[in-house]
Amino acid sequence: MRRMTPLDASLLARDTATQPRQVASLAVLEQGDVPLDHERLVRLIAERIDLVPRYRQVARPVPLLGTPVWVDDQHFDLGLHVRRSALPSPGGPEALLDLVGRLVARRLDPARPLWELYLVEGMTDGRVALLFKAHQALVDGSETIDLAQVLLEETPHERDLPDDGWSPHPEPTAAQLLARTVRRNVTHPAEGLGVAEFQLRKVLGRTPAVVPKQPPVSHALSTSLGQSRRFATVSASLDDHRLVRDAHGGTINDVVLAAIAGGLRGWMLTRGEALSPGTRVRALVPMSVDAEDGLPTTFGTKVRGHLLSLPVGEANPVVRLHQVSYALKGHRETGSAVAANRLAGLPGFATSTFHAVGARVGEAESGRGYQLLVTNVPGPQDPVYMAGQRLSEVYPALPLTGSRALAIGVTSYAGRVFYGLVGDRDAMRDLDVLAQCIDEALVELVEGVGSRSRAPRGRQRPRR
């Protein structure tokens, strides 16, 4: 039995129909020698789930004296978590994105372990897709990593893992929970104070944060969130990003953020929004650091948010890039920044775990008045596999919280950079236009270098 941190407990408490607190990832697999069907997928997960024991646990409340605790699910049924879905014929990319938009909007059942995995069949080219969903309270990057990290392999050969013969520990009674909570509060007073603060906030409500004065900002990304979502993607060449970086200095992350800034500018112009040279979009960008503060991970680093004003009012793409690079220069010069190649070289496919931690940072720092959460995690450049199938594409899908109508996750993998965009369905009816504008903003940066070395983009975007 493990007690939730106050952050985990607040994530669980804030989970609503309009703001489900879950992080998702869409993975597209090439066809292997043996097709990946539902039975084989369930068998694979049954072999690996021992590595992430919290995926068989549920949250149980402890009234007044403590935060909820994780206890073993007495009736755990893997079949309730690994599900099948099929695209309507002809199974094109638009149908896949529409399905993902609907699935990421569905809340997880709090009476069960807080995750789901969908096997999506019926794609036109014979490939299959997997949609991983996990609650933000489940994957903290410290004690629990994302399921995808233990399913994906560096080779197409599957490892045989022994069955640990799991059976659930008996669930504690209410009296036992109460007694253990009191004992824990006494023996860990600092932890008890954090729990007391959490309970006090529940009673009094959260105090609105005071947001410092900022440059003019766009309000196109603010809305009262509904219960439905849209999903759009951009797939681009990593070499294009490197080409721009090498020409102008900075990092791949600078190029990604400049492309997003340019895409937002183009999208706002299509909406007829008035932009001044000083118009900004305040973005929170979680970054890995070797520092004392931030949310810890199992990889020996911490993640903290960097507040950045994206210069969407700037018309010149090169100037936008240099403004972004200059704004992040201070972070790099602190000496605490973690190199991208270090993250990309971590064991397993750690990108999904880092996106989950980035979303937690966004929640923990929600009082900083940002309008857009952007997570960017470098992944391995060598192919990875699941059940012998090669992973060809992977797109993060972050939760929408507060009044933010858009969230963007970015992953680089095997020579490509994959952007996943989640938008409120009503506020972002033209999310596909934004995806196209981000791609065009990158083209603009590449053409500004005076050279074109673009690999086929293979975009997957909804066209409605």
Coordinates of C-alpha atoms in Angstrom, one line a residue:
M1 CA 0.0 0.0 0.0
R2 CA 1.5 3.3 -1.1
R3 CA 0.1 6.7 -0.3
M4 CA -0.4 9.2 -3.1
T5 CA 1.6 12.4 -3.1
P6 CA -0.5 15.6 -2.8
L7 CA 0.1 16.2 -6.5
D8 CA -1.2 12.8 -7.5
A9 CA -4.2 13.3 -5.2
S10 CA -5.0 16.7 -6.8
L11 CA -4.7 15.2 -10.3
L12 CA -7.2 12.5 -9.3
A13 CA -9.5 15.1 -7.6
R14 CA -9.5 17.4 -10.7
D15 CA -10.4 14.7 -13.1
T16 CA -13.7 15.6 -14.7
A17 CA -15.7 14.8 -17.8
T18 CA -14.5 18.0 -19.5
Q19 CA -10.9 17.7 -18.2
P20 CA -9.9 14.1 -18.0
R21 CA -6.3 13.9 -16.6
Q22 CA -4.8 11.3 -18.8
V23 CA -1.8 11.3 -21.1
A24 CA -2.0 9.2 -24.3
S25 CA 0.4 8.1 -27.1
L26 CA -0.5 6.9 -30.6
A27 CA 2.0 4.3 -31.9
V28 CA 1.8 3.0 -35.5
L29 CA 3.4 -0.4 -36.1
E30 CA 4.6 -1.9 -39.4
Q31 CA 3.4 -5.3 -40.4
G32 CA 5.7 -8.1 -39.1
D33 CA 6.0 -11.7 -40.0
V34 CA 3.4 -12.6 -37.5
P35 CA 0.5 -10.1 -37.3
L36 CA -0.2 -8.5 -34.0
D37 CA -3.7 -9.5 -33.0
H38 CA -5.6 -8.9 -29.7
E39 CA -4.8 -12.3 -28.2
R40 CA -1.1 -11.9 -28.8
L41 CA -1.1 -8.3 -27.4
V42 CA -2.9 -9.4 -24.2
R43 CA -0.4 -12.2 -23.8
L44 CA 2.6 -9.8 -24.3
I45 CA 1.2 -7.4 -21.7
A46 CA 0.5 -10.2 -19.2
E47 CA 4.2 -11.1 -19.5
R48 CA 5.4 -7.5 -18.9
I49 CA 2.9 -6.0 -16.5
D50 CA 4.9 -7.4 -13.6
L51 CA 7.5 -4.6 -14.4
V52 CA 4.9 -1.9 -13.7
P53 CA 2.9 -3.2 -10.6
R54 CA 0.9 -0.1 -10.2
Y55 CA -0.9 -1.0 -13.5
R56 CA -2.7 -3.6 -11.3
Q57 CA -3.6 -1.2 -8.5
V58 CA -6.6 1.1 -7.8
A59 CA -6.9 4.3 -5.8
R60 CA -8.7 4.1 -2.5
P61 CA -9.7 7.3 -0.6
V62 CA -8.7 8.0 3.1
P63 CA -11.1 10.6 4.3
L64 CA -9.8 13.7 6.1
L65 CA -6.5 12.4 7.4
G66 CA -4.7 11.5 4.2
T67 CA -4.4 11.3 0.5
P68 CA -5.7 8.2 -1.4
V69 CA -3.6 5.1 -1.4
W70 CA -2.8 2.6 -4.1
V71 CA -4.0 -1.0 -3.3
D72 CA -4.1 -4.1 -5.4
D73 CA -7.2 -4.6 -7.5
Q74 CA -8.9 -7.7 -6.1
H75 CA -10.6 -8.4 -9.4
F76 CA -8.0 -7.3 -11.9
D77 CA -9.0 -8.3 -15.5
L78 CA -6.5 -7.5 -18.2
G79 CA -9.3 -7.9 -20.8
L80 CA -11.0 -4.8 -19.4
H81 CA -7.9 -2.7 -20.2
V82 CA -6.7 -4.1 -23.5
R83 CA -9.4 -3.3 -26.1
R84 CA -10.0 -3.7 -29.8
S85 CA -11.2 -1.0 -32.2
A86 CA -11.5 -1.0 -36.0
L87 CA -11.5 1.9 -38.4
P88 CA -14.5 2.2 -40.8
S89 CA -13.6 1.3 -44.4
P90 CA -11.5 2.4 -46.1
G91 CA -9.5 3.0 -42.9
G92 CA -7.6 6.1 -44.0
P93 CA -5.5 8.4 -41.8
E94 CA -8.4 10.8 -41.2
A95 CA -10.5 8.0 -39.7
L96 CA -7.6 7.1 -37.4
L97 CA -7.2 10.7 -36.1
D98 CA -10.9 11.0 -35.6
L99 CA -10.9 7.8 -33.5
V100 CA -8.0 9.0 -31.4
G101 CA -9.7 12.3 -30.8
R102 CA -12.8 10.4 -29.4
L103 CA -10.8 8.0 -27.3
V104 CA -8.5 10.5 -25.6
A105 CA -11.7 12.4 -24.5
R106 CA -13.1 9.4 -22.6
R107 CA -12.4 9.3 -18.9
L108 CA -10.8 6.3 -17.3
D109 CA -12.9 4.3 -14.8
P110 CA -11.7 5.3 -11.3
A111 CA -12.9 2.0 -10.0
R112 CA -10.3 0.2 -12.0
P113 CA -6.5 0.6 -12.6
L114 CA -6.2 3.9 -14.4
W115 CA -5.0 2.9 -17.9
E116 CA -6.2 1.5 -21.2
L117 CA -4.6 0.3 -24.4
Y118 CA -6.5 0.2 -27.7
L119 CA -5.5 -2.0 -30.6
V120 CA -6.7 -0.3 -33.7
E121 CA -7.2 -2.5 -36.8
G122 CA -8.5 -1.8 -40.3
M123 CA -5.8 0.6 -41.6
T124 CA -5.6 0.7 -45.3
D125 CA -1.9 -0.3 -45.5
G126 CA -2.2 -3.4 -43.3
R127 CA -0.5 -1.7 -40.3
V128 CA -2.0 -1.5 -36.8
A129 CA -2.0 1.3 -34.3
L130 CA -1.9 1.3 -30.6
L131 CA -3.3 4.0 -28.4
F132 CA -1.8 4.0 -24.8
K133 CA -3.8 5.9 -22.2
A134 CA -2.7 6.4 -18.6
H135 CA -3.9 8.7 -15.9
Q136 CA -1.5 11.5 -14.8
A137 CA -1.7 10.2 -11.2
L138 CA -0.5 6.7 -12.4
V139 CA 2.7 7.5 -14.3
D140 CA 4.9 9.8 -12.2
G141 CA 8.2 8.9 -13.8
S142 CA 9.7 8.2 -10.4
E143 CA 8.0 5.1 -9.0
T144 CA 6.0 4.2 -12.1
I145 CA 6.9 4.5 -15.7
D146 CA 4.7 4.2 -18.8
L147 CA 3.6 0.8 -20.0
A148 CA 5.0 1.5 -23.5
Q149 CA 8.5 1.7 -22.0
V150 CA 8.4 -2.0 -21.0
L151 CA 6.7 -3.2 -24.2
L152 CA 9.0 -1.8 -26.8
E153 CA 12.3 -3.6 -27.6
E154 CA 15.5 -2.7 -29.3
T155 CA 15.3 -5.8 -31.5
P156 CA 12.5 -7.6 -33.2
H157 CA 13.2 -10.7 -31.1
E158 CA 10.8 -11.0 -28.2
R159 CA 12.2 -11.6 -24.7
D160 CA 10.6 -14.4 -22.7
L161 CA 9.9 -13.1 -19.2
P162 CA 8.9 -15.6 -16.4
D163 CA 5.5 -15.2 -14.8
D164 CA 5.8 -14.1 -11.2
G165 CA 2.5 -15.8 -10.3
W166 CA 0.9 -12.5 -9.1
S167 CA -2.0 -12.5 -6.8
P168 CA -3.4 -9.4 -5.1
H169 CA -2.6 -8.5 -1.5
P170 CA -5.7 -8.4 0.6
E171 CA -7.3 -5.0 0.5
P172 CA -7.0 -3.2 3.9
T173 CA -10.2 -2.4 5.8
A174 CA -11.3 1.2 6.5
A175 CA -10.0 0.9 10.1
Q176 CA -6.6 -0.4 8.9
L177 CA -6.3 2.4 6.4
L178 CA -7.1 5.0 9.1
A179 CA -4.6 3.4 11.5
R180 CA -1.8 3.2 8.9
T181 CA -2.4 6.8 7.8
V182 CA -2.2 8.1 11.4
R183 CA 1.0 6.2 12.0
R184 CA 2.5 7.5 8.7
N185 CA 1.6 11.1 9.5
V186 CA 3.3 10.7 12.9
T187 CA 6.5 9.1 11.6
H188 CA 6.8 11.3 8.5
P189 CA 5.7 14.8 9.8
A190 CA 6.9 16.6 6.6
E191 CA 4.7 14.3 4.5
G192 CA 1.9 14.8 6.9
L193 CA 2.1 18.6 6.5
G194 CA 1.8 18.2 2.8
V195 CA -1.3 16.0 3.2
A196 CA -2.8 18.6 5.6
E197 CA -2.2 21.3 3.0
F198 CA -3.9 19.2 0.4
Q199 CA -7.0 18.6 2.6
L200 CA -7.1 22.3 3.4
R201 CA -7.1 23.3 -0.2
K202 CA -9.9 20.9 -0.9
V203 CA -12.0 22.5 1.8
L204 CA -11.2 26.2 1.0
G205 CA -10.8 25.8 -2.7
R206 CA -7.8 26.8 -4.7
T207 CA -6.7 30.5 -4.5
P208 CA -6.3 32.0 -8.0
A209 CA -2.6 32.7 -8.8
V210 CA -1.5 36.2 -9.5
V211 CA -0.1 36.3 -13.0
P212 CA 2.7 38.8 -13.7
K213 CA 2.2 41.5 -16.4
Q214 CA 3.0 40.1 -19.8
P215 CA 3.3 41.4 -23.4
P216 CA 0.1 41.4 -25.5
V217 CA -1.2 37.8 -25.8
S218 CA -3.6 36.0 -28.1
H219 CA -6.8 34.7 -26.7
A220 CA -7.5 32.3 -29.5
L221 CA -6.3 29.4 -27.3
S222 CA -8.5 30.1 -24.3
T223 CA -12.0 28.6 -24.0
S224 CA -14.4 26.8 -21.6
L225 CA -13.5 23.2 -22.4
G226 CA -16.2 20.8 -23.6
Q227 CA -16.2 17.0 -23.4
S228 CA -14.9 16.3 -26.9
R229 CA -11.5 16.5 -28.5
R230 CA -9.8 16.6 -31.9
F231 CA -6.4 15.2 -32.7
A232 CA -4.0 16.1 -35.5
T233 CA -0.4 15.3 -36.4
V234 CA 2.6 16.5 -38.2
S235 CA 5.5 14.2 -39.3
A236 CA 8.7 16.0 -40.5
S237 CA 12.3 15.1 -41.2
L238 CA 14.7 15.4 -38.3
D239 CA 17.4 16.4 -40.9
D240 CA 15.3 19.5 -41.7
H241 CA 15.4 20.5 -38.1
R242 CA 19.2 19.8 -37.9
L243 CA 19.7 21.8 -41.1
V244 CA 18.0 24.9 -39.6
R245 CA 19.9 24.4 -36.2
D246 CA 23.2 24.1 -37.9
A247 CA 22.6 27.3 -40.0
H248 CA 21.4 29.5 -37.1
G249 CA 22.8 27.8 -33.9
G250 CA 20.8 26.8 -30.9
T251 CA 19.2 23.4 -30.5
I252 CA 16.6 21.2 -32.2
N253 CA 14.2 22.3 -29.4
D254 CA 14.6 25.9 -30.5
V255 CA 13.6 24.9 -34.1
V256 CA 10.6 22.9 -32.9
L257 CA 9.3 25.8 -30.8
A258 CA 10.0 28.3 -33.7
A259 CA 8.0 26.1 -36.0
I260 CA 5.1 25.9 -33.5
A261 CA 5.3 29.7 -33.1
G262 CA 5.2 30.2 -36.9
G263 CA 2.4 27.7 -37.2
L264 CA 0.3 29.5 -34.6
R265 CA 0.9 32.8 -36.4
G266 CA -0.2 31.3 -39.7
W267 CA -3.3 29.7 -38.1
M268 CA -4.3 32.9 -36.4
L269 CA -4.1 34.8 -39.6
T270 CA -6.4 32.3 -41.3
R271 CA -8.9 33.1 -38.6
G272 CA -8.6 36.8 -39.3
E273 CA -7.1 37.5 -35.9
A274 CA -5.3 40.9 -35.5
L275 CA -1.7 40.4 -34.6
S276 CA 0.7 43.1 -33.6
P277 CA 4.5 42.7 -33.6
G278 CA 4.5 42.2 -29.9
T279 CA 1.8 39.6 -29.7
R280 CA 2.9 36.5 -27.8
V281 CA 1.5 33.1 -26.7
R282 CA 2.8 32.1 -23.3
A283 CA 4.0 28.5 -23.4
L284 CA 5.1 26.3 -20.6
V285 CA 7.9 24.0 -21.9
P286 CA 9.0 21.3 -19.4
M287 CA 12.7 20.5 -19.6
S288 CA 15.0 17.9 -18.0
V289 CA 17.6 19.3 -15.6
D290 CA 20.3 18.1 -13.3
A291 CA 19.1 20.4 -10.5
E292 CA 17.6 20.3 -7.0
D293 CA 14.1 21.6 -8.0
G294 CA 11.6 20.0 -10.3
L295 CA 9.8 16.7 -10.5
P296 CA 12.2 13.7 -10.1
T297 CA 12.4 10.8 -12.5
T298 CA 13.9 7.3 -12.3
F299 CA 16.6 8.4 -14.8
G300 CA 18.6 10.6 -12.4
T301 CA 17.1 13.9 -13.6
K302 CA 14.4 16.2 -12.7
V303 CA 11.9 18.0 -14.9
R304 CA 10.8 21.6 -14.4
G305 CA 8.8 24.1 -16.5
H306 CA 10.3 26.9 -18.5
L307 CA 7.9 29.8 -19.3
L308 CA 8.4 31.1 -22.8
S309 CA 6.7 33.8 -24.8
L310 CA 6.3 32.5 -28.3
P311 CA 6.7 35.4 -30.8
V312 CA 3.7 34.8 -32.9
G313 CA 3.5 38.5 -33.8
E314 CA 6.9 38.4 -35.6
A315 CA 6.6 38.0 -39.3
N316 CA 10.2 37.0 -40.1
P317 CA 10.7 33.3 -39.5
V318 CA 14.5 33.7 -38.8
V319 CA 13.9 36.4 -36.3
R320 CA 11.3 34.2 -34.6
L321 CA 13.8 31.5 -34.4
H322 CA 16.5 33.7 -32.9
Q323 CA 14.0 35.2 -30.4
V324 CA 13.1 31.7 -29.2
S325 CA 16.8 30.6 -29.1
Y326 CA 17.7 33.7 -27.1
A327 CA 14.9 33.2 -24.6
L328 CA 16.1 29.6 -23.9
K329 CA 19.8 30.6 -23.9
G330 CA 19.7 31.3 -20.1
H331 CA 18.4 27.7 -19.5
R332 CA 21.3 26.2 -21.4
E333 CA 23.9 28.4 -19.7
T334 CA 22.8 27.4 -16.2
G335 CA 24.8 24.2 -16.7
S336 CA 21.8 22.1 -15.4
A337 CA 20.3 21.4 -18.9
V338 CA 20.3 17.7 -19.9
A339 CA 21.7 17.0 -23.4
A340 CA 19.2 15.6 -25.9
N341 CA 21.5 12.7 -26.7
R342 CA 21.6 11.7 -23.1
L343 CA 17.8 11.5 -23.0
A344 CA 17.6 9.7 -26.4
G345 CA 20.1 7.1 -25.1
L346 CA 18.0 6.1 -22.0
P347 CA 17.1 2.4 -21.8
G348 CA 13.7 1.5 -23.1
F349 CA 11.4 3.8 -25.0
A350 CA 11.4 6.5 -22.3
T351 CA 9.7 9.3 -24.4
S352 CA 6.2 8.4 -23.3
T353 CA 7.2 8.5 -19.6
F354 CA 8.8 11.9 -20.0
H355 CA 5.7 13.3 -21.8
A356 CA 3.7 12.1 -18.8
V357 CA 6.1 13.8 -16.4
G358 CA 5.9 17.0 -18.5
A359 CA 2.2 17.0 -18.3
R360 CA 2.5 16.7 -14.5
V361 CA 4.8 19.7 -14.5
G362 CA 2.2 21.6 -16.4
E363 CA -0.4 20.7 -13.7
A364 CA 2.0 21.5 -10.8
E365 CA 2.8 24.9 -12.4
S366 CA -0.7 25.8 -13.7
G367 CA -0.7 29.0 -11.6
R368 CA 2.0 30.5 -13.9
G369 CA -0.6 31.8 -16.3
Y370 CA 0.6 29.9 -19.5
Q371 CA -1.7 29.4 -22.5
L372 CA -0.1 26.4 -24.1
L373 CA 1.8 23.3 -22.9
V374 CA 4.5 22.0 -25.2
T375 CA 6.5 18.9 -24.3
N376 CA 9.4 17.9 -26.6
V377 CA 11.2 14.6 -25.8
P378 CA 14.1 13.3 -28.0
G379 CA 13.8 9.5 -28.6
P380 CA 16.1 6.9 -30.0
Q381 CA 17.2 7.2 -33.6
D382 CA 17.5 3.4 -34.1
P383 CA 14.2 1.5 -34.7
V384 CA 12.4 -0.1 -31.8
Y385 CA 9.9 -3.0 -32.0
M386 CA 7.0 -4.5 -30.2
A387 CA 6.1 -8.2 -30.6
G388 CA 8.4 -8.2 -33.7
Q389 CA 6.6 -5.2 -35.3
R390 CA 8.7 -2.2 -36.1
L391 CA 7.5 1.1 -34.6
S392 CA 7.2 3.5 -37.5
E393 CA 5.4 6.6 -36.0
V394 CA 4.6 7.8 -32.5
Y395 CA 2.6 10.8 -31.5
P396 CA 2.0 12.1 -28.0
A397 CA -1.4 13.3 -26.9
L398 CA -1.5 15.6 -23.8
P399 CA -4.5 16.4 -21.7
L400 CA -6.3 19.8 -21.9
T401 CA -6.6 21.6 -18.5
G402 CA -7.8 24.9 -17.2
S403 CA -9.1 27.0 -20.1
R404 CA -6.4 25.9 -22.5
A405 CA -7.9 24.7 -25.8
L406 CA -4.6 23.2 -27.2
A407 CA -1.7 21.1 -26.1
I408 CA 1.2 19.9 -28.2
G409 CA 3.6 17.0 -27.7
V410 CA 6.7 16.4 -29.8
T411 CA 8.8 13.3 -30.1
S412 CA 11.8 12.7 -32.3
Y413 CA 12.5 9.0 -33.3
A414 CA 14.3 7.2 -36.1
G415 CA 15.0 10.3 -38.2
R416 CA 11.6 11.8 -37.9
V417 CA 10.0 14.4 -35.7
F418 CA 6.4 13.7 -34.7
Y419 CA 4.0 16.4 -33.5
G420 CA 0.8 15.4 -31.7
L421 CA -1.9 18.1 -31.3
V422 CA -4.9 17.8 -29.0
G423 CA -7.5 20.5 -29.2
D424 CA -11.0 21.1 -27.8
R425 CA -13.4 19.9 -30.5
D426 CA -15.6 23.1 -30.6
A427 CA -12.9 25.7 -30.1
M428 CA -10.4 24.0 -32.5
R429 CA -12.6 23.0 -35.4
D430 CA -9.7 23.9 -37.7
L431 CA -7.0 21.9 -35.8
D432 CA -5.9 20.3 -39.1
V433 CA -5.2 23.9 -40.4
L434 CA -2.9 24.5 -37.5
A435 CA -1.1 21.2 -38.2
Q436 CA -0.6 22.3 -41.8
C437 CA 0.6 25.7 -40.7
I438 CA 3.2 24.2 -38.4
D439 CA 4.5 22.1 -41.3
E440 CA 4.6 25.1 -43.5
A441 CA 6.4 27.1 -40.9
L442 CA 9.2 24.5 -40.8
V443 CA 9.3 24.5 -44.6
E444 CA 9.8 28.3 -44.4
L445 CA 12.7 27.9 -42.0
V446 CA 14.3 25.3 -44.2
E447 CA 13.9 27.3 -47.4
G448 CA 15.4 30.3 -45.5
V449 CA 18.6 28.3 -45.2
G450 CA 18.8 28.1 -49.0
S451 CA 18.6 24.3 -49.3
R452 CA 15.9 21.7 -49.5
S453 CA 16.7 18.2 -48.1
R454 CA 13.3 17.1 -47.1
A455 CA 12.5 13.5 -46.8
P456 CA 8.9 12.5 -47.6
R457 CA 6.8 13.9 -44.9
G458 CA 4.2 11.2 -44.7
R459 CA 1.8 13.5 -42.9
Q460 CA -1.3 12.3 -41.2
R461 CA -3.8 15.1 -40.7
P462 CA -7.6 15.2 -40.7
R463 CA -9.1 17.0 -43.6
R464 CA -12.6 18.1 -43.0

